[in-house]
Short mmCIF file of C-alpha atoms and ligand atoms in Angstrom, two decimals:
data_model
loop_
_atom_site.label_atom_id
_atom_site.label_comp_id
_atom_site.label_asym_id
_atom_site.label_seq_id
_atom_site.Cartn_x
_atom_site.Cartn_y
_atom_site.Cartn_z
CA MET A 1 -9.00 2.45 28.47
CA PRO A 2 -8.55 2.42 24.70
CA GLN A 3 -7.61 -0.96 23.25
CA LYS A 4 -4.55 -1.26 21.05
CA ALA A 5 -5.24 -3.14 17.83
CA ARG A 6 -3.88 -3.82 14.35
CA ALA A 7 -6.04 -2.75 11.45
CA ALA A 8 -6.07 -2.60 7.66
CA ILE A 9 -6.43 1.08 6.77
CA VAL A 10 -7.36 2.50 3.37
CA ASP A 11 -5.85 6.01 3.21
CA LYS A 12 -7.55 7.24 0.07
CA SER A 13 -9.68 6.07 -2.82
CA GLU A 14 -8.10 3.14 -4.70
CA ALA A 15 -5.19 2.88 -2.23
CA GLU A 16 -3.86 -0.51 -1.09
CA PHE A 17 -4.77 -1.74 2.38
CA ARG A 18 -2.09 -0.64 4.87
CA ILE A 19 -1.62 -2.60 8.12
CA ALA A 20 -1.02 -0.30 11.09
CA ASP A 21 -1.53 0.05 14.84
CA VAL A 22 -4.70 1.83 15.96
CA GLU A 23 -6.41 2.61 19.25
CA ILE A 24 -10.03 1.54 19.66
CA ASP A 25 -12.32 3.30 22.15
CA GLU A 26 -13.89 1.34 24.97
CA PRO A 27 -17.44 0.08 24.38
CA GLY A 28 -20.29 2.49 25.14
CA PRO A 29 -23.31 1.42 27.25
CA HIS A 30 -24.95 -0.47 24.36
CA GLU A 31 -21.79 -1.69 22.66
CA VAL A 32 -19.44 -4.66 22.88
CA ARG A 33 -15.78 -5.01 22.08
CA VAL A 34 -15.17 -8.10 19.94
CA LYS A 35 -11.86 -9.87 19.41
CA LEU A 36 -12.07 -10.80 15.76
CA VAL A 37 -11.37 -14.41 14.77
CA ALA A 38 -12.16 -14.00 11.07
CA THR A 39 -13.82 -11.62 8.68
CA GLY A 40 -15.20 -12.02 5.19
CA LEU A 41 -14.14 -9.79 2.31
CA CYS A 42 -17.22 -8.57 0.45
CA HIS A 43 -17.41 -6.77 -2.90
CA THR A 44 -18.85 -3.79 -1.02
CA ASP A 45 -15.55 -3.35 0.85
CA LEU A 46 -13.71 -3.17 -2.45
CA ALA A 47 -16.28 -0.84 -4.02
CA VAL A 48 -15.90 1.54 -1.07
CA ARG A 49 -12.10 1.33 -1.27
CA ASP A 50 -12.29 2.18 -4.96
CA GLY A 51 -14.57 5.21 -4.45
CA VAL A 52 -17.62 3.63 -6.12
CA LEU A 53 -19.63 3.81 -2.88
CA PRO A 54 -19.61 6.64 -0.29
CA ALA A 55 -16.66 6.76 2.13
CA ASN A 56 -14.68 8.99 4.45
CA PHE A 57 -10.96 8.29 4.11
CA PRO A 58 -8.80 7.19 5.81
CA VAL A 59 -11.00 4.33 6.94
CA VAL A 60 -10.98 0.81 8.37
CA LEU A 61 -13.42 -1.26 6.30
CA GLY A 62 -14.75 -4.80 6.92
CA HIS A 63 -18.35 -5.76 7.59
CA GLU A 64 -18.46 -9.55 7.89
CA GLY A 65 -16.76 -9.99 11.26
CA ALA A 66 -16.90 -13.06 13.49
CA GLY A 67 -15.28 -13.27 16.90
CA VAL A 68 -15.60 -13.41 20.67
CA VAL A 69 -17.06 -10.73 22.96
CA GLU A 70 -14.28 -9.43 25.12
CA ALA A 71 -16.06 -6.60 26.95
CA ALA A 72 -19.70 -5.50 27.13
CA GLY A 73 -21.17 -2.07 27.98
CA ALA A 74 -23.22 -1.58 31.16
CA HIS A 75 -26.61 -1.70 29.40
CA VAL A 76 -25.92 -4.72 27.21
CA HIS A 77 -28.07 -7.54 28.57
CA ASP A 78 -28.08 -10.25 25.91
CA LEU A 79 -24.34 -10.55 25.37
CA LYS A 80 -21.49 -11.21 27.75
CA GLU A 81 -17.75 -11.75 27.78
CA GLY A 82 -16.84 -15.01 26.05
CA ASP A 83 -19.91 -15.13 23.78
CA ARG A 84 -19.11 -16.16 20.23
CA VAL A 85 -20.72 -13.76 17.78
CA VAL A 86 -21.20 -12.74 14.16
CA LEU A 87 -21.43 -9.04 13.23
CA SER A 88 -23.84 -7.58 10.69
CA TYR A 89 -24.95 -4.14 9.45
CA GLY A 90 -26.00 -1.21 11.61
CA SER A 91 -29.53 0.20 11.98
CA CYS A 92 -30.95 2.89 14.26
CA GLY A 93 -33.88 1.01 15.81
CA ASP A 94 -36.02 4.18 15.96
CA CYS A 95 -37.09 5.05 12.41
CA ARG A 96 -40.23 3.71 10.77
CA PRO A 97 -38.57 0.91 8.74
CA CYS A 98 -36.66 -0.23 11.86
CA MET A 99 -39.86 -0.16 13.94
CA GLU A 100 -41.67 -2.17 11.28
CA GLY A 101 -39.02 -4.88 11.32
CA ASP A 102 -37.13 -3.81 8.19
CA PRO A 103 -33.78 -2.60 9.60
CA ALA A 104 -32.10 -3.18 6.22
CA TYR A 105 -34.15 -0.18 5.02
CA CYS A 106 -33.23 2.02 8.03
CA ASP A 107 -33.58 5.74 7.24
CA HIS A 108 -30.02 6.19 8.57
CA PHE A 109 -28.48 3.26 6.72
CA THR A 110 -25.87 5.30 4.82
CA ASP A 111 -24.67 7.23 7.88
CA LEU A 112 -24.50 4.14 10.11
CA ASN A 113 -22.86 1.83 7.60
CA PHE A 114 -20.85 3.86 5.10
CA LEU A 115 -20.23 7.26 6.70
CA ASN A 116 -18.77 6.17 10.07
CA LYS A 117 -21.56 7.51 12.31
CA ARG A 118 -21.27 5.58 15.57
CA LEU A 119 -24.74 4.65 16.79
CA GLY A 120 -25.60 6.43 20.05
CA SER A 121 -22.36 8.41 20.34
CA ASP A 122 -20.52 11.32 18.77
CA LYS A 123 -17.17 10.03 19.99
CA PRO A 124 -15.06 8.44 17.25
CA VAL A 125 -14.35 4.70 17.59
CA LEU A 126 -10.75 5.01 16.45
CA GLY A 127 -8.09 7.40 17.67
CA GLY A 128 -6.33 9.83 15.35
CA GLU A 129 -7.73 10.69 11.96
CA VAL A 130 -8.85 7.21 11.01
CA ASN A 131 -12.58 6.61 10.52
CA GLY A 132 -14.18 3.53 12.08
CA ALA A 133 -17.73 2.29 12.73
CA PHE A 134 -17.94 1.04 9.14
CA PHE A 135 -21.14 -1.06 9.26
CA GLN A 136 -20.87 -0.50 13.06
CA GLN A 137 -17.84 -2.79 13.15
CA SER A 138 -14.82 -1.96 10.91
CA SER A 139 -13.87 -5.62 11.16
CA PHE A 140 -10.60 -5.48 9.19
CA ALA A 141 -8.87 -5.23 12.56
CA THR A 142 -7.92 -7.41 15.49
CA PHE A 143 -10.64 -5.81 17.65
CA ALA A 144 -13.95 -4.14 16.79
CA ILE A 145 -16.58 -2.09 18.59
CA ALA A 146 -20.10 -3.14 17.62
CA HIS A 147 -23.54 -2.04 18.80
CA GLU A 148 -25.69 -4.70 20.45
CA ARG A 149 -28.18 -4.26 17.57
CA ASN A 150 -25.76 -5.66 15.00
CA VAL A 151 -24.28 -8.52 17.02
CA VAL A 152 -25.73 -12.03 16.83
CA LYS A 153 -24.68 -14.75 19.26
CA VAL A 154 -23.86 -18.12 17.72
CA PRO A 155 -23.47 -21.56 19.38
CA ASP A 156 -20.16 -22.24 21.17
CA GLU A 157 -19.33 -25.10 18.80
CA ALA A 158 -19.97 -23.05 15.63
CA PRO A 159 -16.87 -22.69 13.41
CA LEU A 160 -16.23 -18.93 13.75
CA LYS A 161 -13.63 -18.93 10.97
CA LEU A 162 -16.37 -19.73 8.48
CA LEU A 163 -19.23 -17.61 9.83
CA GLY A 164 -18.32 -14.00 8.94
CA PRO A 165 -20.19 -14.00 5.61
CA LEU A 166 -23.43 -14.82 7.48
CA GLY A 167 -23.49 -11.11 8.38
CA CYS A 168 -23.72 -9.91 4.78
CA GLY A 169 -23.33 -12.12 1.70
CA ILE A 170 -25.17 -15.19 2.92
CA GLN A 171 -28.13 -13.39 4.46
CA THR A 172 -28.37 -11.13 1.39
CA GLY A 173 -28.80 -14.08 -0.99
CA ALA A 174 -30.88 -16.23 1.33
CA GLY A 175 -32.98 -13.29 2.55
CA ALA A 176 -33.79 -12.16 -1.00
CA VAL A 177 -35.34 -15.57 -1.61
CA LEU A 178 -36.87 -16.46 1.77
CA ASN A 179 -38.04 -13.02 2.94
CA THR A 180 -38.51 -10.83 -0.12
CA LEU A 181 -39.56 -13.38 -2.73
CA ALA A 182 -41.11 -15.76 -0.17
CA PRO A 183 -41.75 -18.40 -2.85
CA ARG A 184 -44.29 -21.18 -2.68
CA ALA A 185 -43.06 -24.72 -3.26
CA GLY A 186 -42.80 -25.25 -7.00
CA THR A 187 -41.92 -21.63 -7.83
CA SER A 188 -39.47 -21.61 -10.72
CA ILE A 189 -36.38 -19.50 -10.18
CA ALA A 190 -33.20 -18.48 -11.97
CA VAL A 191 -30.17 -17.17 -10.08
CA SER A 192 -27.80 -15.08 -12.15
CA GLY A 193 -24.25 -15.01 -10.79
CA VAL A 194 -23.43 -17.78 -8.32
CA GLY A 195 -20.72 -16.34 -6.10
CA SER A 196 -21.38 -16.34 -2.35
CA VAL A 197 -24.61 -14.29 -2.61
CA GLY A 198 -25.99 -16.32 -5.54
CA LEU A 199 -25.05 -19.66 -4.01
CA SER A 200 -26.86 -18.60 -0.84
CA ALA A 201 -29.93 -17.80 -2.98
CA VAL A 202 -29.65 -21.26 -4.57
CA MET A 203 -29.50 -22.96 -1.15
CA ALA A 204 -32.50 -20.93 0.07
CA ALA A 205 -34.45 -21.79 -3.10
CA LYS A 206 -33.81 -25.45 -2.44
CA LEU A 207 -34.92 -25.03 1.16
CA ALA A 208 -38.15 -23.37 -0.04
CA GLY A 209 -38.91 -26.17 -2.51
CA CYS A 210 -38.44 -24.11 -5.70
CA HIS A 211 -38.34 -25.96 -9.00
CA PRO A 212 -36.58 -25.68 -11.33
CA ILE A 213 -33.63 -23.82 -9.80
CA ILE A 214 -31.51 -22.56 -12.68
CA ALA A 215 -28.00 -21.30 -11.87
CA ILE A 216 -26.45 -18.96 -14.45
CA ASP A 217 -22.78 -18.00 -14.46
CA MET A 218 -19.76 -17.88 -16.77
CA GLN A 219 -17.48 -19.99 -14.58
CA GLU A 220 -17.94 -23.75 -14.82
CA GLU A 221 -16.55 -24.45 -11.35
CA ARG A 222 -19.13 -22.15 -9.79
CA LEU A 223 -21.90 -23.87 -11.74
CA LYS A 224 -20.63 -27.23 -10.52
CA LEU A 225 -20.77 -26.01 -6.94
CA ALA A 226 -24.28 -24.60 -7.54
CA SER A 227 -25.40 -28.07 -8.68
CA GLU A 228 -23.99 -29.61 -5.52
CA LEU A 229 -25.83 -27.02 -3.40
CA GLY A 230 -29.26 -27.33 -4.98
CA ALA A 231 -29.43 -26.02 -8.55
CA THR A 232 -31.45 -28.40 -10.72
CA HIS A 233 -30.08 -26.91 -13.96
CA THR A 234 -27.09 -24.77 -14.89
CA ILE A 235 -26.47 -22.38 -17.77
CA ASN A 236 -23.09 -21.05 -18.84
CA ALA A 237 -23.93 -17.52 -20.03
CA GLY A 238 -21.02 -17.75 -22.47
CA ASP A 239 -22.73 -20.54 -24.40
CA GLY A 240 -25.38 -18.41 -26.15
CA GLU A 241 -28.53 -16.39 -25.57
CA VAL A 242 -29.49 -16.80 -21.90
CA PRO A 243 -33.29 -16.22 -22.29
CA GLU A 244 -33.44 -18.96 -24.94
CA MET A 245 -31.48 -21.36 -22.78
CA VAL A 246 -33.78 -20.60 -19.82
CA ARG A 247 -36.88 -21.32 -21.99
CA LYS A 248 -35.44 -24.67 -23.00
CA ILE A 249 -35.66 -25.58 -19.31
CA ALA A 250 -38.80 -23.57 -18.41
CA PRO A 251 -40.80 -22.99 -21.64
CA GLU A 252 -42.91 -20.15 -20.15
CA GLY A 253 -39.91 -18.49 -18.47
CA VAL A 254 -39.31 -18.52 -14.73
CA ASP A 255 -41.45 -17.03 -11.95
CA ALA A 256 -38.49 -15.19 -10.41
CA VAL A 257 -34.94 -14.12 -11.19
CA ILE A 258 -32.40 -13.23 -8.52
CA GLU A 259 -29.64 -11.11 -10.07
CA CYS A 260 -26.36 -11.43 -8.16
CA SER A 261 -23.77 -10.95 -10.89
CA GLY A 262 -23.79 -7.15 -11.12
CA ALA A 263 -23.19 -7.52 -14.87
CA LYS A 264 -25.25 -5.11 -17.01
CA PRO A 265 -26.33 -7.71 -19.63
CA ALA A 266 -27.57 -9.97 -16.82
CA ALA A 267 -29.61 -7.13 -15.29
CA ALA A 268 -31.21 -6.45 -18.69
CA ILE A 269 -32.36 -10.08 -18.95
CA ALA A 270 -33.64 -10.15 -15.37
ZN1 LIG B 1 -21.23 -7.08 2.07
ZN1 LIG B 2 -33.62 2.93 11.47
#
């Protein structure tokens, strides 16, 4: 039986979110239906809404969902009703990057995350004309269908209201440092732009023993938070030439720069 739900629909590029009733298909053999408790709002959602990234409209966006499994398909073995979970991005599991343990580089990433292709089924997730399966979740809704590949169980006592961003922003920043950069203790690092992704990179750099950890931003309150979370130095990019200010802290420059601001001048420096 389809599940009735409320969802935030974007009808066309640059339109406002519109709250409406939708019908969500029942979970397929490898899927779960999740009752959402909270979801993060990521810049990617807004870039898709505004037509900067690929999209099929009308669409239900949202890709940082956290909630409780409410129904599980017949072939789902690691998840059951009542499990508390966080949702992340979709990946096929069969292509070479997926087989080699790099699902973020899945050959089908665009189809499975941006273009509403439901993994393992041609049946649409949502009734009517509305596109779902955004990042295999479309979490801007009261219920979501997710594939077992993009669902991670969390402890029962974990605060679900806070955990949605684990599925995108936090793992993006932390993963860039811990998995891609894989720094040795003592690696010097600068993080440009300390929103949720950059702050996660700062926390990961601290965890990895990086030094110095230089946070760069234009907002003082973000820099203050970065200091609390592990930055050893902060630079307000509005105060002058950033490379010079970095060299005052690290005379030979830094070993690594993580660029999280999306600002063109920052990318040029990195
Ligand atoms: Zn995101
Ligand atoms: Zn793949």
